[in-house]
Tab-separated table of C-alpha atoms and ligand atoms in Angstrom:
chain	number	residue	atom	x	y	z
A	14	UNK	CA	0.000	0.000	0.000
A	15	UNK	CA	0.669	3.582	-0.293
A	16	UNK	CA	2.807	4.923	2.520
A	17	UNK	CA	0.929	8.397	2.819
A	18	UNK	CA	-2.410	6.467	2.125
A	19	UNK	CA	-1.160	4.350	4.904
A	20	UNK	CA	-0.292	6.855	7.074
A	21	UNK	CA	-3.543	9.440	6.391
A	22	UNK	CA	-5.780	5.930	7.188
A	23	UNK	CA	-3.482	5.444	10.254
A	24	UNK	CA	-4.631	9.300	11.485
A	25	UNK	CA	-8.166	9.006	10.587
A	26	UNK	CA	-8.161	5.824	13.162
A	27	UNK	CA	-6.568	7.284	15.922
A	28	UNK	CA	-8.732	10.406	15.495
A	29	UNK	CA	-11.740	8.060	15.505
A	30	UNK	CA	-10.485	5.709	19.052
A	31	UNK	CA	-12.596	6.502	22.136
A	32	UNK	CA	-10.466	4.115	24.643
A	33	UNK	CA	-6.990	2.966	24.962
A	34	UNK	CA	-8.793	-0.309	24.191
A	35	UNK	CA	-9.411	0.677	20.534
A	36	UNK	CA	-5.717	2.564	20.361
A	37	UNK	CA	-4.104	-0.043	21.345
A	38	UNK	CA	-6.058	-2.276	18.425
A	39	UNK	CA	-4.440	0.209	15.614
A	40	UNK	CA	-0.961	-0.107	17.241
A	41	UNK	CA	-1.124	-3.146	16.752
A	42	UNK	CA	-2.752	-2.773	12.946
A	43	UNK	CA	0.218	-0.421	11.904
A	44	UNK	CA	2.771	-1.127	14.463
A	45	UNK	CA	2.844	-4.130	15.744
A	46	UNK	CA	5.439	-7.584	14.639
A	47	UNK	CA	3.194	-8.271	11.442
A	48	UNK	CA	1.419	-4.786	11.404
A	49	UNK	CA	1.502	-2.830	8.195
A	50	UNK	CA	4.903	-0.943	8.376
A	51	UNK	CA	6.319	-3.960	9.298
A	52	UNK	CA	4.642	-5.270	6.121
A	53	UNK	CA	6.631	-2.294	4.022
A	54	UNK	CA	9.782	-3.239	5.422
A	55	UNK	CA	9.876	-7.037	4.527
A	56	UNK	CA	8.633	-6.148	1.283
A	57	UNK	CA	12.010	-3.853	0.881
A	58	UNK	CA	14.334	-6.693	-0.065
A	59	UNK	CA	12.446	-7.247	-3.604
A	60	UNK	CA	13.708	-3.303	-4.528
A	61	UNK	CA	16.831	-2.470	-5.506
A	62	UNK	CA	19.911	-0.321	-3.672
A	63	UNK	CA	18.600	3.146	-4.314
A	64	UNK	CA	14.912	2.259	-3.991
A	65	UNK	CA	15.026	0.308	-1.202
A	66	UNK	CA	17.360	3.880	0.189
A	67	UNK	CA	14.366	5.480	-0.895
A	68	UNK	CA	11.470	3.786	0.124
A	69	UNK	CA	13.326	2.573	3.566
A	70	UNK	CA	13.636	6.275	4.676
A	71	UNK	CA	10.167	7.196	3.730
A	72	UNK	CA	8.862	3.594	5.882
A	73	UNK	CA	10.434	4.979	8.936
A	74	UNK	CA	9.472	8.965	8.470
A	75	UNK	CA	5.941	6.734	7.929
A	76	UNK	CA	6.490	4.774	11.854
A	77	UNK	CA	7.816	7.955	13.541
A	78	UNK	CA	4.913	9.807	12.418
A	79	UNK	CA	2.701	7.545	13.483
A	80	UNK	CA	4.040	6.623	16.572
A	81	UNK	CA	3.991	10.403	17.323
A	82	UNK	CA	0.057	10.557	17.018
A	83	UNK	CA	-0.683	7.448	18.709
A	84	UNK	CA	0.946	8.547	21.842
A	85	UNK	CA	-0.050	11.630	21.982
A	86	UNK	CA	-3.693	9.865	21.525
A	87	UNK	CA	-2.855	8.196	24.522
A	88	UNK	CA	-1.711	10.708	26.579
A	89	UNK	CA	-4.908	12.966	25.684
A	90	UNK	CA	-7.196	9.655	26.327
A	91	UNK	CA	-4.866	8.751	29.648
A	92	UNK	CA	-5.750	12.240	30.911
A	93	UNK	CA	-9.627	12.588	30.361
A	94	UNK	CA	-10.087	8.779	32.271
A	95	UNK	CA	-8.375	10.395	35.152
A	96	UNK	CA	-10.462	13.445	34.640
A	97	UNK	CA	-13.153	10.966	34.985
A	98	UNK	CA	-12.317	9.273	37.869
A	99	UNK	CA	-11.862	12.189	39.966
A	100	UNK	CA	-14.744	13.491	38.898
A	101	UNK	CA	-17.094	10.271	39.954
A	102	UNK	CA	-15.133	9.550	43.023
A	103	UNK	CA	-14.891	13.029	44.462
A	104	UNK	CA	-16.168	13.814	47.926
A	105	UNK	CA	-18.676	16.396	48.402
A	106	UNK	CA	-17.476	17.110	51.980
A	107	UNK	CA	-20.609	19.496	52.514
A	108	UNK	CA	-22.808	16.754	52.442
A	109	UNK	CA	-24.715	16.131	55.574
A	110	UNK	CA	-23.854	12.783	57.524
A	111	UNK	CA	-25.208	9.396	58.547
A	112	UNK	CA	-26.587	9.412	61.840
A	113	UNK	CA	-25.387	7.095	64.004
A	114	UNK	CA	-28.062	6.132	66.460
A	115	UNK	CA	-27.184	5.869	69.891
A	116	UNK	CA	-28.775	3.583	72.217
A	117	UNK	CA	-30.071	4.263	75.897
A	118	UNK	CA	-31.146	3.177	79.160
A	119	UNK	CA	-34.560	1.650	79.681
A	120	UNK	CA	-37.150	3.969	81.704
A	121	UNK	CA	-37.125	1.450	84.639
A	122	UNK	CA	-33.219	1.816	84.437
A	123	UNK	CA	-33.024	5.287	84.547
A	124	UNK	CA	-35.488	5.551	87.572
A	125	UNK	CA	-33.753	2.541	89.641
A	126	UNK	CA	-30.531	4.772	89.072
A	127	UNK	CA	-32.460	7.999	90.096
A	128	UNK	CA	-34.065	6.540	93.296
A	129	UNK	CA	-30.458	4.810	94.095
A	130	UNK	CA	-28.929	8.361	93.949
A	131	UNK	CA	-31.234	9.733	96.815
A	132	UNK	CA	-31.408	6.880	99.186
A	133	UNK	CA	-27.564	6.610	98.971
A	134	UNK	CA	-27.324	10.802	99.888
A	135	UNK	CA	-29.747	9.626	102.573
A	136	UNK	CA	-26.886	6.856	103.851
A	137	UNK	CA	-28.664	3.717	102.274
A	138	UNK	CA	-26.295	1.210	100.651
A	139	UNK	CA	-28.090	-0.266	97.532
A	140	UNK	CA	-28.499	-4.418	98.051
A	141	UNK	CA	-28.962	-7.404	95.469
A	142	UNK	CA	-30.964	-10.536	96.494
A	143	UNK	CA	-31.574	-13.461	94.365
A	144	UNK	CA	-34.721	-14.264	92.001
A	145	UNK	CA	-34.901	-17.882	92.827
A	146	UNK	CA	-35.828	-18.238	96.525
A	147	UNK	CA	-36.551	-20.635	99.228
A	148	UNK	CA	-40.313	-21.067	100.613
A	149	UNK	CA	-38.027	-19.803	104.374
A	150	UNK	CA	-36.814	-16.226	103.242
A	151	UNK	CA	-39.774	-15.523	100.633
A	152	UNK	CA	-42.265	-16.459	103.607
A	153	UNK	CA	-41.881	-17.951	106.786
A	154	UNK	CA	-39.288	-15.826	107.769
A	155	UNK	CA	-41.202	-12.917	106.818
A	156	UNK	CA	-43.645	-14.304	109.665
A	157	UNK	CA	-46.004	-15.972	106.709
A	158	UNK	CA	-46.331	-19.516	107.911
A	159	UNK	CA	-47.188	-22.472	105.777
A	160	UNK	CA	-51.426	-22.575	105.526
A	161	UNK	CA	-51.267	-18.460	106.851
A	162	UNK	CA	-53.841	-17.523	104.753
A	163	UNK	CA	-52.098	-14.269	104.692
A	164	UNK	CA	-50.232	-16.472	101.927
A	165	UNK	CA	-52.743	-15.691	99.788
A	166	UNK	CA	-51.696	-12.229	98.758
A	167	UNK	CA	-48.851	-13.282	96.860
A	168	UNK	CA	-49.887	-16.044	93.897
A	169	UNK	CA	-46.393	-17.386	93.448
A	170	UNK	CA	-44.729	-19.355	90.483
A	171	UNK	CA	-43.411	-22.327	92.647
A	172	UNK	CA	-40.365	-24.430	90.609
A	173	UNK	CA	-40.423	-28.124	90.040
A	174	UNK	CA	-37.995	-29.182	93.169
A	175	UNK	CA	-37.030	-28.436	96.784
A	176	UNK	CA	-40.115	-26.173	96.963
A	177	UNK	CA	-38.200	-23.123	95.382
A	178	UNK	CA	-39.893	-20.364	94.154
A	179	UNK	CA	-39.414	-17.173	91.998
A	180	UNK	CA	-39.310	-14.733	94.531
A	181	UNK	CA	-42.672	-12.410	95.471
A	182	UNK	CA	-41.517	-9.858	96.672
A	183	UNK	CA	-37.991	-8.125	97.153
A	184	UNK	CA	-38.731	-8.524	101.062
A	185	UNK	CA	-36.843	-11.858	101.500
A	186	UNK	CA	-33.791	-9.877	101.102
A	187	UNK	CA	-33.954	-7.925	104.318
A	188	UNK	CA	-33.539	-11.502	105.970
A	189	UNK	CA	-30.862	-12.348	103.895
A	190	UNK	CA	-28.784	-9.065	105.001
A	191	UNK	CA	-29.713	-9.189	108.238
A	192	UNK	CA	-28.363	-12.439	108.917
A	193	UNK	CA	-25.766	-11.265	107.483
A	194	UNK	CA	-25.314	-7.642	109.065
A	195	UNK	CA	-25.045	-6.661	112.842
A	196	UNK	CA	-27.842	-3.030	113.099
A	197	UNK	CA	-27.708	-0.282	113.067
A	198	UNK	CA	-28.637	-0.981	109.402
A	199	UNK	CA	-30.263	1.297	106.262
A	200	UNK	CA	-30.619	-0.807	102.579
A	201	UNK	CA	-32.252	-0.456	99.656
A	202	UNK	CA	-32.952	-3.563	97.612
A	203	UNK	CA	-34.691	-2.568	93.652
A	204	UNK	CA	-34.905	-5.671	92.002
A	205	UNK	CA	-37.308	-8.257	89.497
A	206	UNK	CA	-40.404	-9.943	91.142
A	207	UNK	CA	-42.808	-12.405	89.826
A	208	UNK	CA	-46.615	-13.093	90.382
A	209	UNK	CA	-48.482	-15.869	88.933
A	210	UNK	CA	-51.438	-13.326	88.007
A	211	UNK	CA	-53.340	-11.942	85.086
A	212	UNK	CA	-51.955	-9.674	82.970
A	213	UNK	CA	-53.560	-6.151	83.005
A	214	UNK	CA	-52.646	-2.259	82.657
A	215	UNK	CA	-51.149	-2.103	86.309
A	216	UNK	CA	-49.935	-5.979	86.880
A	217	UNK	CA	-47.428	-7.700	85.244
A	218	UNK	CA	-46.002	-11.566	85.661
A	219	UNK	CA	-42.555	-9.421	86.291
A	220	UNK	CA	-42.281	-6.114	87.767
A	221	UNK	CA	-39.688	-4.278	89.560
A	222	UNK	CA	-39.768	-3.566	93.207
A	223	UNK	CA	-37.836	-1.623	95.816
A	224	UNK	CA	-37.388	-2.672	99.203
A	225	UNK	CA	-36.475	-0.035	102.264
A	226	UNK	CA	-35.525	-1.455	105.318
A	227	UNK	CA	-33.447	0.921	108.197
A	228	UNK	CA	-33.266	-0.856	111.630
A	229	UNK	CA	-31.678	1.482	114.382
A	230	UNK	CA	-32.083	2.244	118.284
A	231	UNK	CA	-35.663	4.072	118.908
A	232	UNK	CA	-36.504	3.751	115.156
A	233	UNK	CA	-40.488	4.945	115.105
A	234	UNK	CA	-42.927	5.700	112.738
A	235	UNK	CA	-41.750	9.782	112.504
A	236	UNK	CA	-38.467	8.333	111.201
A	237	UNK	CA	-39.768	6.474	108.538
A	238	UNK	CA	-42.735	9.685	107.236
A	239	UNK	CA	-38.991	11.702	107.540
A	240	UNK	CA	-36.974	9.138	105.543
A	241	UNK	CA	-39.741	8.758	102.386
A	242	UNK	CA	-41.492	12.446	102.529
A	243	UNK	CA	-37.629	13.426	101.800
A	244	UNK	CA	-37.407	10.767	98.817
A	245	UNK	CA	-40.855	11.775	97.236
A	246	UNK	CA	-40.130	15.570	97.263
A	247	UNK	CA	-36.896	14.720	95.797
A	248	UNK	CA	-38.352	12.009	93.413
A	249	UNK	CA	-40.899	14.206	91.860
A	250	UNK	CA	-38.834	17.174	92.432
A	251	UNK	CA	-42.344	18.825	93.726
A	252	UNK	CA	-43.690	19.228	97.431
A	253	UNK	CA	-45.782	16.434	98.244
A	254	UNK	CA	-48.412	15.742	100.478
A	255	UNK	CA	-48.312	12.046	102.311
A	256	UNK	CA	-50.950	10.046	103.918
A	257	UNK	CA	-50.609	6.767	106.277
A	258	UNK	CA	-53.654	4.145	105.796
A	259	UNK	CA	-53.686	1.633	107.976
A	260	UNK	CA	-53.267	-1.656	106.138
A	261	UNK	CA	-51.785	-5.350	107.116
A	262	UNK	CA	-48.826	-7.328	106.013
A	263	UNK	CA	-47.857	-9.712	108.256
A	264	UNK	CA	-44.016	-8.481	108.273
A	265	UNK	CA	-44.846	-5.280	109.955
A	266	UNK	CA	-46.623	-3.906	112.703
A	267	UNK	CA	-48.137	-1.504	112.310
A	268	UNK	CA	-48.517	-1.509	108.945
A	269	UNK	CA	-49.437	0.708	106.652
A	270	UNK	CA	-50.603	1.624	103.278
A	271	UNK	CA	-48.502	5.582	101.850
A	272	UNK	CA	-50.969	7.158	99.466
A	273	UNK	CA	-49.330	10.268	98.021
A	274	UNK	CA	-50.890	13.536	96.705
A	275	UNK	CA	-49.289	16.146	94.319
A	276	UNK	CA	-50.093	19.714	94.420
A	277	UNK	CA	-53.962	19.636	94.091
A	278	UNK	CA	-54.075	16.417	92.548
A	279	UNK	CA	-55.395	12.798	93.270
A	280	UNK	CA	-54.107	10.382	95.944
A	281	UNK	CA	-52.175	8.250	94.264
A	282	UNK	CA	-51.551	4.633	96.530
A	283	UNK	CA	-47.627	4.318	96.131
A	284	UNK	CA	-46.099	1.909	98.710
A	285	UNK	CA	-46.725	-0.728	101.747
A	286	UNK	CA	-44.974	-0.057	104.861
A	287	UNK	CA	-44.654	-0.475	107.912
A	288	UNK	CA	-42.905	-1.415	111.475
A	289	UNK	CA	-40.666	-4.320	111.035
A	290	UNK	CA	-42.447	-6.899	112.978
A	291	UNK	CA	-40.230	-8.753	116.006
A	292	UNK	CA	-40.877	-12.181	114.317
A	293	UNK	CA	-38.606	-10.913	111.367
A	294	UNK	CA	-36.211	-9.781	113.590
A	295	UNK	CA	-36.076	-12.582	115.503
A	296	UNK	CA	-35.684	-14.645	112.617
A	297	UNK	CA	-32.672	-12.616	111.370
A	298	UNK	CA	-31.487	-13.103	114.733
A	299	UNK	CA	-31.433	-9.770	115.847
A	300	UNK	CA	-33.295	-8.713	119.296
A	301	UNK	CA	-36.385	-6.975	119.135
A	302	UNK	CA	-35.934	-5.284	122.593
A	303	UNK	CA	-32.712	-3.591	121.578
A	304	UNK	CA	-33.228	-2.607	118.298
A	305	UNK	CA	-36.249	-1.537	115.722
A	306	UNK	CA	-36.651	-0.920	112.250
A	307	UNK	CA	-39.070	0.227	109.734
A	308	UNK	CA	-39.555	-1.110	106.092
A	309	UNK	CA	-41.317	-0.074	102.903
A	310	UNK	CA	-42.225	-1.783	99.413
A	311	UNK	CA	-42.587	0.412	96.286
A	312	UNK	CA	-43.054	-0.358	92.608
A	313	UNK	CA	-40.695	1.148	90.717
A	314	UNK	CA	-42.861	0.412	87.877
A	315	UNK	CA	-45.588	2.840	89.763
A	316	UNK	CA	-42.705	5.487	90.308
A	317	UNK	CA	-41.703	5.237	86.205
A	318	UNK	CA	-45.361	5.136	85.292
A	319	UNK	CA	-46.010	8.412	87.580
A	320	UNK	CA	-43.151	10.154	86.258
A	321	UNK	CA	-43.264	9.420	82.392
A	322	UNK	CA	-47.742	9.541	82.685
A	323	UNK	CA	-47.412	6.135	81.400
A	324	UNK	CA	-50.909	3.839	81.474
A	325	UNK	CA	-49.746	0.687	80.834
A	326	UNK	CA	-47.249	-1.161	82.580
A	327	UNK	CA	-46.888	-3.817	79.527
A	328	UNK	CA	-44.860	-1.441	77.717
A	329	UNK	CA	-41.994	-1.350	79.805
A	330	UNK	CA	-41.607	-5.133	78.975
A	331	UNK	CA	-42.756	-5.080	75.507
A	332	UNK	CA	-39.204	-4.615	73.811
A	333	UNK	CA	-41.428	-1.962	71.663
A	334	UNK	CA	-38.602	0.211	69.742
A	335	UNK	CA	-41.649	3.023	69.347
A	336	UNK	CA	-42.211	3.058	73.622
A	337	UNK	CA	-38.361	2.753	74.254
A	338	UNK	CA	-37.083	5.882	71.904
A	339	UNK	CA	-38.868	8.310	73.958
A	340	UNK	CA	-37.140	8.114	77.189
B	429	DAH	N1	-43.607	-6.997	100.134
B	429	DAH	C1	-44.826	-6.243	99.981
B	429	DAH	C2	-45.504	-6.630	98.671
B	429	DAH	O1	-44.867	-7.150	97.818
B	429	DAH	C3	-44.551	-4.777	99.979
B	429	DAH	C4	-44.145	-4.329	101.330
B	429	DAH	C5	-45.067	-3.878	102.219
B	429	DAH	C6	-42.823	-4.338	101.692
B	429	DAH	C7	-44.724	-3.458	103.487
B	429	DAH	C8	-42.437	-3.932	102.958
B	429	DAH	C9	-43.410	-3.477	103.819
B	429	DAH	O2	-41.192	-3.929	103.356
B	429	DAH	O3	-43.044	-3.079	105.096
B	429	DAH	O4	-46.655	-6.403	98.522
């Protein structure tokens, strides 16, 4: 072929290549080991001395020329795929962020914590008792005899063996300390109880309790109004209005129902309470003529509901993303 044809051809399909794909395909066309110019040169040795002079110089003006283009070609399509890149993978640092959701406590959580924080200022130490307890510390202990009707009261989930029981109440715990701890004594004990009851807005099979218990020298009824007229003011950061009911559990004497009024509002019933009977002491081993105490059991699921206005005590163990978000 014609070297300029050759060569003009060469141009037109370098001009025409969109990638180094299709470059690389007319390299290799005019270029390459059996390309075209390549071609030219073998066919050289046919010519004779002067042509072959001739035609040899105008072959290679015919490679460097296209060589030339093709790399510049390359260089111009080396540089716009860069441009390209940089353009798809830049970073628009002025967009807004993912959110990265944070989790929280549970309601019941951060009220435990809250009421733990103002019994301890008040020189309570905070207590832990077990779920799983024995008919002794759950009842009889707490002067509730086997066939006491006063049994009653408390429909219990009793386990399989060794008459065991998911605990009540969080009561059984002021045995277990006491046995454990020479008076003058103060303790709080929050923790999980269980009731083998229907399921409604107020009552739950589980539910959250906290136990007071303070046993001192001359330890009377004034002490204990003191002790929990402090906590409620400081609970519902609010002055609040208390009122004793007489009531019966058989661990106290007296004992005592707290109902507790807002402002103008409703009497709310909050706690049971009362003066620790001597049959608990005695059963702790402690003597009832030296020392006294009073004790008190609250929901903590009341105190959450109260504080958050929330109806239904279901939804604190519903695992309901929609009810937990709030708090
Ligand atoms: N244990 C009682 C209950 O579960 C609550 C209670 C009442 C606890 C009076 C006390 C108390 O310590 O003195 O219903």
């Amino acid at each position: 072929m014609d070297l300029k044809k050759l060569k003009i051809e060469a141009e037109k399909g370098v001009k025409k290549a969109s990638n180094l794909k299709e470059l690389d395909k007319i390299f290799k066309k005019y270029l390459g080991k059996k390309g075209e110019i390549a071609r030219v040169f073998n066919s050289l040795k046919k010519l004779s001395k002067n042509e072959k002079k001739k035609k040899g110089k105008e072959a290679n003006l015919a490679k460097i020329g296209i060589e030339r283009i093709i790399k510049e070609k390359s260089k111009k399509l080396k540089e716009e795929t860069r441009k390209l890149k940089l353009k798809k993978e830049r970073i628009d640092v002025t967009r807004p962020g993912k959110k990265i959701e944070v989790g929280h406590l549970h309601p019941l959580t951060l009220v435990q914590r809250e009421v733990e924080e103002i019994f301890e200022s008040m020189g309570f130490s905070v207590i832990q008792g077990p779920e799983v307890e024995t008919e002794w510390y759950n009842f009889d202990a707490l002067n509730i005899p086997k066939d006491h009707p006063a049994r009653d009261i408390w429909d219990t989930f009793w386990l399989k063996n060794q008459r065991l029981l998911l605990r009540t109440h969080t009561s059984p715990v002021q045995i277990h300390y006491m046995e454990k701890h020479h008076p003058p004594l103060r303790i709080i004990v929050p923790g999980r109880c269980f009731r083998h009851e229907a399921t409604d807005a107020s009552h739950g099979v589980q539910f959250y309790q906290l136990e007071g218990l303070m046993v001192d020298k001359n330890i009377s009824v004034a002490n204990f109004k003191a002790v929990i007229e402090e906590f409620l003011k400081r609970f519902y950061k609010a002055k609040v209005e208390i009122q004793l009911r007489p009531s019966y559990f058989p661990f106290t004497e007296p004992s005592f129902e707290i109902d507790v009024r807002k402002g103008k509002g409703k009497w709310v019933e909050m706690m049971g309470a009362g003066m620790v009977h001597p049959n608990v002491l005695k059963a702790a081993k402690i003597n009832p003529k030296n020392w006294q105490g009073f004790a008190f059991g609250v929901g903590l699921d009341r105190l959450a509901m109260v504080r958050y206005k929330i109806e239904d005590i279901r939804l604190f163990y519903s695992g309901d993303l929609r009810f937990l978000k709030q708090f």
